[in-house]
The first five atom37 places (N, CA, C, CB, O) and aatype in JSON, in Angstrom:
{
  "aatype": [5, 10, 5, 0, 15, 7, 7, 7, 10, 19, 5, 0, 7, 7, 15, 10, 1, 10, 15, 4, 0, 7, 15, 7, 1, 15, 10, 15, 2, 18, 19, 10, 0, 17, 13, 1, 5, 14, 14, 7, 11, 6, 1, 6, 18, 19, 0, 15, 9, 2, 1, 1, 7, 7, 15, 16, 8, 18, 0, 3, 15, 19, 11, 7, 1, 13, 15, 9, 15, 1, 3, 2, 7, 5, 11, 16, 19, 18, 10, 5, 12, 2, 15, 10, 11, 14, 6, 3, 16, 0, 19, 18, 18, 4, 0, 0, 3, 15, 19, 9, 10, 15, 0, 14, 10, 15, 15, 16, 6, 15, 3, 18, 6, 15, 17, 7, 5, 7, 16, 10, 19, 16, 19, 15, 15],
  "atom_mask": [
    [1, 1, 1, 1, 1],
    [1, 1, 1, 1, 1],
    [1, 1, 1, 1, 1],
    [1, 1, 1, 1, 1],
    [1, 1, 1, 1, 1],
    [1, 1, 1, 0, 1],
    [1, 1, 1, 0, 1],
    [1, 1, 1, 0, 1],
    [1, 1, 1, 1, 1],
    [1, 1, 1, 1, 1],
    [1, 1, 1, 1, 1],
    [1, 1, 1, 1, 1],
    [1, 1, 1, 0, 1],
    [1, 1, 1, 0, 1],
    [1, 1, 1, 1, 1],
    [1, 1, 1, 1, 1],
    [1, 1, 1, 1, 1],
    [1, 1, 1, 1, 1],
    [1, 1, 1, 1, 1],
    [1, 1, 1, 1, 1],
    [1, 1, 1, 1, 1],
    [1, 1, 1, 0, 1],
    [1, 1, 1, 1, 1],
    [1, 1, 1, 0, 1],
    [1, 1, 1, 1, 1],
    [1, 1, 1, 1, 1],
    [1, 1, 1, 1, 1],
    [1, 1, 1, 1, 1],
    [1, 1, 1, 1, 1],
    [1, 1, 1, 1, 1],
    [1, 1, 1, 1, 1],
    [1, 1, 1, 1, 1],
    [1, 1, 1, 1, 1],
    [1, 1, 1, 1, 1],
    [1, 1, 1, 1, 1],
    [1, 1, 1, 1, 1],
    [1, 1, 1, 1, 1],
    [1, 1, 1, 1, 1],
    [1, 1, 1, 1, 1],
    [1, 1, 1, 0, 1],
    [1, 1, 1, 1, 1],
    [1, 1, 1, 1, 1],
    [1, 1, 1, 1, 1],
    [1, 1, 1, 1, 1],
    [1, 1, 1, 1, 1],
    [1, 1, 1, 1, 1],
    [1, 1, 1, 1, 1],
    [1, 1, 1, 1, 1],
    [1, 1, 1, 1, 1],
    [1, 1, 1, 1, 1],
    [1, 1, 1, 1, 1],
    [1, 1, 1, 1, 1],
    [1, 1, 1, 0, 1],
    [1, 1, 1, 0, 1],
    [1, 1, 1, 1, 1],
    [1, 1, 1, 1, 1],
    [1, 1, 1, 1, 1],
    [1, 1, 1, 1, 1],
    [1, 1, 1, 1, 1],
    [1, 1, 1, 1, 1],
    [1, 1, 1, 1, 1],
    [1, 1, 1, 1, 1],
    [1, 1, 1, 1, 1],
    [1, 1, 1, 0, 1],
    [1, 1, 1, 1, 1],
    [1, 1, 1, 1, 1],
    [1, 1, 1, 1, 1],
    [1, 1, 1, 1, 1],
    [1, 1, 1, 1, 1],
    [1, 1, 1, 1, 1],
    [1, 1, 1, 1, 1],
    [1, 1, 1, 1, 1],
    [1, 1, 1, 0, 1],
    [1, 1, 1, 1, 1],
    [1, 1, 1, 1, 1],
    [1, 1, 1, 1, 1],
    [1, 1, 1, 1, 1],
    [1, 1, 1, 1, 1],
    [1, 1, 1, 1, 1],
    [1, 1, 1, 1, 1],
    [1, 1, 1, 1, 1],
    [1, 1, 1, 1, 1],
    [1, 1, 1, 1, 1],
    [1, 1, 1, 1, 1],
    [1, 1, 1, 1, 1],
    [1, 1, 1, 1, 1],
    [1, 1, 1, 1, 1],
    [1, 1, 1, 1, 1],
    [1, 1, 1, 1, 1],
    [1, 1, 1, 1, 1],
    [1, 1, 1, 1, 1],
    [1, 1, 1, 1, 1],
    [1, 1, 1, 1, 1],
    [1, 1, 1, 1, 1],
    [1, 1, 1, 1, 1],
    [1, 1, 1, 1, 1],
    [1, 1, 1, 1, 1],
    [1, 1, 1, 1, 1],
    [1, 1, 1, 1, 1],
    [1, 1, 1, 1, 1],
    [1, 1, 1, 1, 1],
    [1, 1, 1, 1, 1],
    [1, 1, 1, 1, 1],
    [1, 1, 1, 1, 1],
    [1, 1, 1, 1, 1],
    [1, 1, 1, 1, 1],
    [1, 1, 1, 1, 1],
    [1, 1, 1, 1, 1],
    [1, 1, 1, 1, 1],
    [1, 1, 1, 1, 1],
    [1, 1, 1, 1, 1],
    [1, 1, 1, 1, 1],
    [1, 1, 1, 1, 1],
    [1, 1, 1, 1, 1],
    [1, 1, 1, 1, 1],
    [1, 1, 1, 0, 1],
    [1, 1, 1, 1, 1],
    [1, 1, 1, 0, 1],
    [1, 1, 1, 1, 1],
    [1, 1, 1, 1, 1],
    [1, 1, 1, 1, 1],
    [1, 1, 1, 1, 1],
    [1, 1, 1, 1, 1],
    [1, 1, 1, 1, 1],
    [1, 1, 1, 1, 1]
  ],
  "atom_positions": [
    [[101.85, 95.41, 106.41], [101.37, 96.5, 107.84], [101.6, 97.9, 107.94], [102.09, 96.14, 109.14], [102.76, 98.25, 107.68]],
    [[100.7, 98.89, 108.28], [101.5, 100.34, 108.29], [101.17, 100.81, 109.69], [100.96, 101.56, 107.05], [100.2, 100.44, 110.36]],
    [[102.32, 101.87, 110.11], [102.77, 102.51, 111.16], [102.97, 104.03, 111.19], [103.82, 101.94, 111.42], [103.87, 104.67, 110.64]],
    [[102.07, 104.43, 111.86], [102.09, 105.75, 111.96], [102.41, 106.15, 113.11], [101.06, 106.28, 111.63], [102.45, 105.48, 114.14]],
    [[102.81, 108.05, 112.86], [103.85, 107.89, 113.57], [104.18, 109.98, 113.66], [105.13, 106.59, 112.62], [104.42, 110.54, 112.6]],
    [[104.15, 110.34, 114.23], [104.2, 112.0, 114.11], [103.31, 112.91, 115.35], [0.0, 0.0, 0.0], [103.26, 114.14, 115.28]],
    [[102.76, 112.3, 116.26], [101.64, 112.89, 116.93], [102.05, 113.52, 118.17], [0.0, 0.0, 0.0], [103.05, 113.39, 118.87]],
    [[101.33, 114.02, 118.23], [101.77, 114.42, 119.43], [100.7, 116.41, 119.77], [0.0, 0.0, 0.0], [99.65, 116.76, 119.25]],
    [[101.44, 117.08, 120.64], [100.81, 118.4, 121.33], [101.37, 119.86, 120.56], [101.34, 118.41, 123.11], [102.5, 120.31, 120.37]],
    [[100.58, 120.13, 120.36], [100.77, 121.96, 119.69], [99.6, 122.44, 120.2], [100.77, 122.34, 117.72], [98.63, 122.01, 120.81]],
    [[100.06, 123.66, 119.67], [99.23, 124.98, 119.56], [98.27, 125.62, 118.43], [100.09, 125.86, 119.69], [98.37, 125.78, 117.22]],
    [[97.54, 125.85, 119.15], [96.39, 125.68, 117.89], [97.59, 127.14, 116.7], [93.9, 126.45, 118.67], [98.29, 128.05, 117.16]],
    [[97.42, 126.87, 115.6], [97.95, 127.66, 114.61], [99.29, 126.95, 114.34], [0.0, 0.0, 0.0], [99.86, 127.21, 113.28]],
    [[99.7, 126.31, 114.97], [100.51, 125.47, 114.71], [100.75, 123.95, 113.66], [0.0, 0.0, 0.0], [99.67, 123.52, 113.26]],
    [[101.58, 123.39, 113.34], [102.34, 122.91, 112.34], [102.5, 120.89, 112.89], [104.02, 124.06, 112.34], [103.33, 120.53, 113.73]],
    [[101.9, 120.28, 112.45], [102.86, 119.02, 112.27], [102.4, 117.9, 111.44], [103.16, 118.41, 113.58], [101.3, 117.72, 110.93]],
    [[103.69, 117.03, 111.4], [103.67, 115.99, 109.68], [103.26, 114.95, 110.48], [105.41, 115.55, 108.52], [103.84, 114.82, 111.56]],
    [[102.27, 114.09, 110.16], [102.58, 112.79, 110.03], [102.93, 112.17, 109.45], [102.18, 112.31, 110.11], [102.76, 112.51, 108.28]],
    [[103.61, 110.92, 109.61], [104.0, 109.66, 108.77], [103.36, 108.24, 108.8], [105.29, 109.42, 109.06], [102.79, 107.87, 109.83]],
    [[103.44, 107.49, 107.8], [102.55, 106.4, 107.8], [103.95, 105.46, 106.61], [100.54, 106.91, 107.06], [103.95, 105.36, 105.38]],
    [[104.61, 105.14, 107.26], [105.09, 103.62, 107.2], [104.65, 102.35, 106.61], [105.13, 103.25, 108.24], [104.01, 101.62, 107.36]],
    [[104.85, 101.95, 105.41], [105.04, 100.46, 104.82], [105.93, 99.58, 105.59], [0.0, 0.0, 0.0], [107.13, 99.87, 105.59]],
    [[105.43, 98.27, 106.45], [106.82, 97.87, 107.01], [106.74, 96.46, 106.01], [106.94, 97.62, 109.04], [105.59, 96.04, 105.9]],
    [[107.71, 95.71, 105.31], [108.03, 94.72, 104.56], [107.12, 94.95, 103.27], [0.0, 0.0, 0.0], [107.19, 93.83, 102.75]],
    [[106.3, 95.71, 102.43], [106.11, 95.79, 101.38], [106.01, 97.42, 100.81], [105.07, 94.96, 101.28], [105.89, 98.46, 101.46]],
    [[106.1, 97.22, 99.54], [106.15, 98.3, 98.76], [104.61, 98.91, 98.78], [106.73, 97.89, 97.32], [103.75, 98.03, 98.82]],
    [[104.1, 100.28, 98.74], [102.81, 100.52, 98.74], [102.47, 101.22, 97.33], [102.45, 101.34, 99.99], [101.37, 101.72, 97.1]],
    [[103.08, 101.22, 96.79], [103.2, 101.51, 94.82], [102.11, 101.42, 94.41], [104.03, 100.43, 93.74], [101.57, 102.05, 93.5]],
    [[101.39, 99.97, 95.58], [100.21, 99.56, 94.09], [98.95, 100.08, 95.27], [100.05, 97.13, 93.26], [97.95, 99.37, 95.26]],
    [[98.97, 101.14, 96.17], [97.72, 101.64, 96.94], [97.34, 102.85, 97.28], [97.65, 101.2, 97.96], [98.12, 103.55, 97.91]],
    [[96.28, 103.24, 96.98], [95.63, 104.53, 97.07], [95.72, 104.75, 98.65], [94.03, 104.53, 96.42], [94.89, 104.26, 99.42]],
    [[96.68, 105.45, 99.02], [96.89, 106.14, 100.57], [95.78, 106.95, 101.23], [98.09, 107.17, 100.56], [94.94, 107.59, 100.6]],
    [[95.88, 106.84, 102.54], [94.95, 107.9, 102.83], [94.84, 108.17, 104.76], [93.34, 107.33, 102.01], [95.54, 107.59, 105.59]],
    [[94.0, 108.97, 104.98], [94.33, 109.39, 106.41], [93.08, 109.87, 106.29], [95.62, 110.39, 106.9], [92.51, 110.58, 105.46]],
    [[92.58, 108.96, 107.97], [91.34, 109.03, 108.61], [91.33, 109.37, 110.07], [90.72, 107.83, 108.43], [91.73, 108.42, 110.75]],
    [[90.91, 110.7, 110.95], [90.75, 110.57, 111.97], [89.52, 110.29, 112.88], [91.22, 111.29, 112.13], [88.38, 110.3, 112.42]],
    [[89.85, 110.03, 114.31], [88.52, 110.03, 115.25], [88.9, 111.51, 116.37], [88.37, 108.16, 116.33], [89.95, 111.7, 116.98]],
    [[87.72, 112.35, 116.35], [88.12, 112.74, 117.42], [87.25, 111.94, 118.31], [88.1, 114.14, 117.54], [86.53, 110.97, 118.05]],
    [[87.61, 112.9, 120.03], [87.46, 111.75, 121.22], [85.59, 112.31, 121.22], [88.76, 112.1, 123.18], [85.01, 113.39, 121.27]],
    [[85.29, 111.23, 121.15], [83.64, 110.52, 121.62], [82.94, 110.9, 119.96], [0.0, 0.0, 0.0], [81.81, 111.38, 119.95]],
    [[83.51, 110.7, 118.86], [83.09, 110.81, 117.92], [83.3, 109.23, 116.8], [83.68, 112.13, 117.62], [83.83, 108.12, 116.96]],
    [[82.68, 109.81, 115.85], [83.22, 108.66, 114.65], [84.5, 108.72, 113.6], [82.09, 108.53, 113.66], [85.3, 109.62, 113.36]],
    [[84.42, 107.91, 113.28], [85.99, 108.2, 112.56], [85.73, 108.94, 111.17], [86.94, 106.58, 112.18], [84.64, 108.66, 110.68]],
    [[86.36, 109.64, 110.6], [86.22, 110.67, 109.81], [87.31, 110.46, 108.77], [86.28, 111.96, 110.56], [88.34, 109.85, 109.06]],
    [[87.06, 110.99, 107.47], [88.48, 110.61, 106.36], [88.99, 112.21, 106.66], [88.04, 110.11, 104.12], [88.32, 113.0, 107.31]],
    [[89.87, 112.41, 106.27], [90.65, 113.59, 106.28], [91.21, 113.91, 104.63], [91.94, 113.34, 107.42], [91.11, 115.02, 104.11]],
    [[91.65, 113.01, 104.11], [92.85, 113.3, 102.51], [93.3, 111.98, 102.37], [94.54, 114.49, 102.67], [93.66, 111.14, 103.2]],
    [[93.15, 111.96, 100.42], [93.71, 110.69, 99.84], [94.68, 110.92, 98.88], [92.71, 109.85, 99.25], [94.78, 111.99, 98.29]],
    [[95.32, 110.05, 98.71], [96.13, 110.36, 97.41], [96.17, 109.03, 96.9], [97.67, 111.04, 97.58], [95.98, 108.01, 97.57]],
    [[96.58, 109.11, 95.04], [96.18, 107.96, 94.28], [97.76, 107.61, 93.9], [95.0, 108.28, 92.91], [98.68, 108.42, 93.86]],
    [[97.81, 106.49, 93.67], [99.09, 105.76, 93.82], [100.23, 106.13, 92.81], [98.8, 104.29, 93.69], [101.0, 105.21, 92.55]],
    [[100.43, 107.16, 92.28], [101.61, 107.85, 91.55], [101.99, 108.84, 92.26], [101.37, 108.35, 90.24], [103.15, 109.26, 92.19]],
    [[100.61, 109.61, 93.42], [100.9, 110.64, 93.89], [100.74, 112.35, 93.45], [0.0, 0.0, 0.0], [101.05, 113.4, 94.02]],
    [[99.88, 111.93, 91.71], [99.63, 113.15, 91.66], [98.31, 113.52, 91.31], [0.0, 0.0, 0.0], [98.07, 114.46, 90.54]],
    [[96.96, 112.39, 92.16], [96.14, 112.87, 92.59], [95.49, 112.82, 93.75], [95.68, 112.78, 92.01], [95.35, 111.71, 94.27]],
    [[94.84, 114.29, 94.55], [94.69, 114.33, 95.93], [93.76, 114.64, 95.72], [95.36, 114.95, 96.84], [93.3, 115.01, 94.64]],
    [[92.88, 114.5, 97.54], [91.7, 114.97, 97.63], [91.37, 115.1, 99.14], [90.8, 114.14, 96.86], [91.76, 114.33, 100.02]],
    [[90.67, 116.1, 99.3], [90.74, 116.44, 101.38], [89.35, 116.97, 101.11], [92.23, 118.0, 102.4], [88.75, 117.55, 100.21]],
    [[89.03, 116.29, 102.9], [87.78, 116.99, 103.01], [88.27, 118.06, 103.67], [86.6, 116.3, 103.7], [89.34, 118.41, 104.16]],
    [[86.28, 118.84, 103.41], [86.3, 119.9, 103.48], [86.8, 120.74, 104.55], [85.42, 120.04, 103.23], [86.99, 121.95, 104.44]],
    [[87.03, 120.02, 105.66], [87.11, 120.84, 106.9], [88.77, 120.8, 106.73], [86.31, 120.1, 108.5], [89.31, 121.27, 107.74]],
    [[89.34, 120.54, 106.14], [91.15, 120.41, 106.04], [91.59, 121.36, 105.03], [91.8, 118.78, 105.5], [92.56, 122.07, 105.28]],
    [[90.93, 121.43, 103.82], [91.41, 122.22, 102.6], [92.01, 123.23, 102.7], [90.59, 122.58, 101.85], [91.37, 124.14, 103.22]],
    [[93.38, 123.53, 102.32], [94.1, 124.64, 102.47], [94.62, 124.04, 103.57], [0.0, 0.0, 0.0], [95.82, 123.9, 103.31]],
    [[94.42, 123.64, 104.57], [95.47, 123.61, 106.14], [96.3, 122.19, 105.66], [94.31, 123.32, 108.15], [97.46, 122.14, 106.07]],
    [[95.93, 121.28, 105.03], [96.45, 120.28, 105.94], [96.93, 119.54, 103.91], [94.9, 119.25, 107.51], [96.14, 119.88, 103.02]],
    [[97.89, 118.83, 103.59], [98.5, 118.2, 102.64], [99.0, 116.5, 102.17], [99.34, 118.87, 102.76], [100.05, 115.97, 102.55]],
    [[98.58, 116.23, 101.8], [98.97, 114.63, 102.33], [99.77, 114.63, 100.79], [97.32, 113.13, 102.72], [99.61, 115.41, 99.85]],
    [[100.82, 113.24, 100.92], [102.21, 113.35, 99.88], [102.33, 111.93, 99.89], [103.79, 114.27, 100.45], [101.69, 111.16, 100.6]],
    [[103.45, 111.55, 98.83], [103.53, 110.07, 99.34], [105.01, 109.84, 98.61], [102.09, 108.88, 98.75], [105.14, 110.16, 97.43]],
    [[106.1, 109.29, 99.37], [107.18, 108.43, 98.71], [106.96, 107.1, 98.81], [108.49, 108.64, 99.23], [106.89, 106.33, 99.77]],
    [[106.77, 106.87, 96.84], [107.06, 105.35, 97.15], [108.4, 104.83, 97.67], [106.88, 104.61, 95.95], [108.42, 104.02, 98.59]],
    [[109.22, 105.17, 97.24], [110.74, 105.22, 96.9], [111.06, 104.11, 98.95], [0.0, 0.0, 0.0], [111.75, 103.18, 99.35]],
    [[109.92, 105.17, 99.6], [110.5, 105.11, 101.3], [108.93, 104.04, 101.51], [110.62, 107.28, 102.57], [109.0, 103.37, 102.54]],
    [[108.29, 103.93, 101.11], [107.15, 103.4, 101.5], [106.27, 104.3, 102.38], [107.45, 102.23, 102.11], [105.68, 103.64, 103.24]],
    [[106.14, 105.0, 102.39], [105.54, 106.09, 103.12], [104.41, 107.36, 103.13], [106.35, 106.51, 103.26], [104.45, 107.52, 101.91]],
    [[103.92, 107.88, 103.36], [103.01, 108.61, 103.35], [102.6, 109.8, 104.13], [102.36, 107.96, 103.38], [101.76, 109.48, 104.98]],
    [[102.9, 111.04, 104.14], [103.04, 112.26, 104.73], [101.51, 112.76, 105.06], [103.89, 113.23, 103.76], [100.66, 112.59, 104.19]],
    [[101.31, 113.11, 105.78], [100.36, 114.39, 106.14], [100.92, 115.33, 106.57], [99.41, 114.26, 107.06], [101.8, 115.12, 107.41]],
    [[100.62, 116.78, 106.13], [101.71, 117.67, 106.41], [100.1, 118.57, 107.16], [102.96, 118.42, 104.75], [99.09, 118.76, 106.49]],
    [[100.29, 119.14, 109.11], [99.57, 119.65, 109.2], [99.16, 120.83, 109.61], [99.33, 119.15, 109.42], [99.14, 121.0, 110.82]],
    [[98.75, 121.93, 108.75], [98.98, 123.16, 109.0], [98.14, 124.65, 109.48], [99.45, 123.23, 108.09], [97.06, 124.82, 108.9]],
    [[98.39, 125.27, 110.07], [97.28, 126.17, 111.09], [96.2, 125.14, 111.6], [96.35, 127.56, 110.17], [95.17, 124.75, 111.06]],
    [[96.68, 124.88, 112.6], [95.61, 123.44, 113.25], [94.8, 124.37, 113.96], [96.38, 121.99, 114.49], [94.96, 125.59, 113.96]],
    [[94.0, 123.8, 114.51], [92.66, 124.17, 115.48], [92.24, 122.88, 116.43], [91.18, 124.57, 114.41], [92.24, 121.67, 116.2]],
    [[91.94, 123.56, 117.43], [91.17, 122.52, 118.61], [90.53, 121.72, 118.07], [90.2, 123.04, 119.6], [90.52, 120.63, 118.66]],
    [[89.78, 121.79, 116.88], [88.76, 120.67, 116.38], [89.65, 119.52, 115.58], [87.51, 121.39, 115.26], [89.19, 118.45, 115.19]],
    [[90.97, 119.94, 115.41], [91.95, 118.72, 114.63], [92.23, 117.97, 115.64], [93.41, 119.13, 113.85], [92.89, 117.03, 115.21]],
    [[92.06, 117.87, 117.01], [92.43, 116.78, 117.81], [91.54, 115.67, 118.01], [92.74, 117.22, 118.95], [90.47, 115.7, 118.63]],
    [[92.08, 114.68, 117.43], [91.66, 113.5, 117.1], [92.81, 112.09, 116.77], [90.83, 113.9, 115.97], [93.77, 112.41, 116.06]],
    [[92.76, 111.07, 117.09], [93.89, 110.05, 116.32], [93.34, 110.05, 114.96], [94.02, 108.33, 116.95], [92.3, 110.37, 114.39]],
    [[94.64, 109.47, 114.65], [94.93, 110.25, 113.1], [95.36, 108.97, 112.88], [96.11, 111.72, 112.76], [96.33, 108.57, 113.52]],
    [[94.65, 108.04, 111.85], [94.61, 107.02, 111.28], [95.12, 107.02, 109.85], [93.45, 106.64, 111.43], [94.63, 107.77, 109.0]],
    [[96.23, 106.06, 109.58], [96.68, 105.65, 107.86], [95.81, 104.33, 107.15], [98.56, 105.08, 107.81], [95.45, 103.2, 107.47]],
    [[95.75, 105.06, 106.24], [94.93, 103.31, 105.89], [95.54, 103.26, 104.09], [92.33, 103.33, 106.01], [96.12, 104.14, 103.46]],
    [[95.11, 101.77, 103.62], [95.91, 101.33, 102.11], [94.47, 100.73, 101.78], [97.58, 99.98, 102.08], [93.62, 100.14, 102.45]],
    [[94.61, 101.31, 99.95], [93.58, 100.29, 99.87], [94.11, 99.58, 98.17], [91.74, 101.14, 100.02], [94.59, 100.27, 97.28]],
    [[93.94, 98.6, 98.12], [94.58, 97.56, 96.87], [93.73, 98.29, 95.81], [94.22, 95.55, 96.97], [92.52, 98.19, 95.99]],
    [[94.15, 99.05, 94.7], [93.12, 99.56, 93.42], [94.02, 99.15, 92.5], [92.63, 101.29, 93.22], [95.1, 98.67, 92.85]],
    [[93.61, 99.33, 90.94], [94.41, 99.69, 90.02], [94.58, 100.89, 89.31], [94.28, 99.01, 89.37], [93.54, 101.55, 89.36]],
    [[95.28, 101.33, 88.81], [96.0, 102.19, 88.35], [95.44, 103.66, 88.46], [96.27, 101.78, 87.12], [95.88, 104.62, 89.09]],
    [[94.25, 103.53, 87.62], [93.08, 104.14, 87.15], [92.51, 104.84, 88.4], [92.09, 103.1, 86.48], [92.62, 106.02, 88.73]],
    [[91.96, 103.96, 88.92], [91.03, 103.95, 90.2], [90.79, 105.72, 90.51], [91.96, 102.99, 91.73], [91.54, 106.67, 90.29]],
    [[89.39, 105.64, 91.12], [89.04, 107.25, 92.01], [89.52, 106.73, 92.94], [87.45, 108.01, 92.36], [89.52, 105.51, 93.1]],
    [[90.25, 107.91, 94.07], [90.1, 108.21, 95.14], [88.43, 108.08, 95.75], [90.72, 109.44, 95.11], [87.4, 108.53, 95.27]],
    [[88.68, 107.17, 97.17], [87.8, 107.35, 98.35], [87.52, 107.92, 99.4], [87.73, 106.8, 98.71], [88.51, 107.91, 100.13]],
    [[86.8, 108.34, 99.78], [86.77, 108.81, 101.32], [86.07, 107.84, 101.55], [86.19, 110.22, 101.87], [86.02, 107.96, 102.78]],
    [[85.32, 106.7, 101.27], [85.02, 105.56, 102.35], [86.02, 104.52, 103.01], [84.1, 104.72, 101.75], [86.91, 103.78, 102.59]],
    [[85.44, 104.83, 104.3], [85.75, 103.72, 104.96], [86.28, 102.8, 104.73], [85.13, 103.34, 105.28], [87.51, 102.71, 104.73]],
    [[85.28, 101.64, 104.4], [84.9, 100.65, 103.86], [85.97, 100.27, 102.85], [83.63, 100.84, 103.39], [86.59, 99.21, 102.91]],
    [[86.12, 100.99, 102.14], [87.01, 100.96, 100.9], [88.5, 100.18, 101.23], [87.29, 102.61, 100.39], [89.1, 99.43, 100.46]],
    [[88.8, 100.5, 102.25], [90.26, 100.57, 102.94], [90.34, 99.38, 103.55], [90.54, 101.74, 104.03], [89.68, 99.05, 104.54]],
    [[91.24, 98.62, 102.91], [91.5, 97.55, 103.63], [92.62, 97.18, 105.18], [91.86, 96.91, 102.57], [92.5, 96.37, 106.1]],
    [[93.57, 98.12, 104.88], [94.7, 98.02, 105.7], [95.01, 99.22, 106.56], [95.8, 97.73, 104.88], [94.98, 100.33, 106.03]],
    [[95.29, 99.1, 107.83], [95.03, 100.78, 108.49], [96.46, 100.54, 109.7], [92.84, 101.13, 109.57], [97.13, 99.51, 109.74]],
    [[96.55, 101.02, 110.05], [97.05, 101.79, 111.22], [96.88, 101.67, 112.13], [0.0, 0.0, 0.0], [95.68, 101.52, 112.36]],
    [[97.77, 101.62, 113.34], [97.68, 101.43, 114.68], [97.0, 103.23, 115.13], [99.44, 100.86, 115.37], [96.14, 103.38, 115.99]],
    [[97.44, 104.08, 114.55], [96.81, 105.34, 114.63], [97.61, 106.43, 115.88], [0.0, 0.0, 0.0], [97.95, 106.05, 117.0]],
    [[97.72, 107.43, 115.49], [98.93, 108.59, 116.35], [97.66, 109.33, 116.7], [100.43, 109.73, 115.27], [96.74, 109.52, 115.91]],
    [[97.69, 109.76, 118.04], [96.98, 111.14, 118.54], [97.95, 112.47, 118.38], [96.55, 110.99, 120.23], [99.17, 112.63, 118.37]],
    [[96.7, 113.43, 118.25], [97.3, 114.4, 117.91], [96.31, 115.62, 118.59], [97.54, 114.34, 116.37], [95.13, 115.81, 118.3]],
    [[96.92, 116.2, 119.32], [95.83, 117.24, 120.45], [96.73, 118.67, 120.05], [95.91, 116.73, 122.77], [97.91, 118.98, 119.9]],
    [[95.28, 119.39, 119.97], [95.96, 120.88, 119.59], [94.57, 121.57, 120.51], [96.15, 121.42, 117.39], [93.34, 121.55, 120.58]],
    [[95.83, 122.17, 121.14], [95.6, 123.73, 122.74], [95.11, 124.49, 122.11], [96.99, 124.75, 123.64], [95.49, 124.8, 120.99]],
    [[93.95, 125.05, 122.81], [93.58, 126.65, 122.3], [93.97, 127.69, 123.19], [92.02, 126.92, 122.12], [93.75, 128.87, 122.9]]
  ]
}
């Protein structure tokens, strides 16, 4: 089970760091990702990180502003969000995909089998 936290209200240009912890299990065998669902819109891909943390991928809309990282010892994945914009307002979800070590990163929602409950990020203008 995944538990996301760290959401809140922030002004445009500000920063937030989201965390997602795996309760009761190691996350080292999973690709981890963040998705988000803006109000009234479909859920969309944000970023992903491979099992060892050496490879990351970002949606174009967040590239250069967001950074995904992981701590396998702490069973946690993070999303550092800087230079936030009002259009970043969304419910943010963490997700996990059980894969072999060499598997490529995926931005496809259906590839991820485990999901956290979501944490709301609101960016005011």
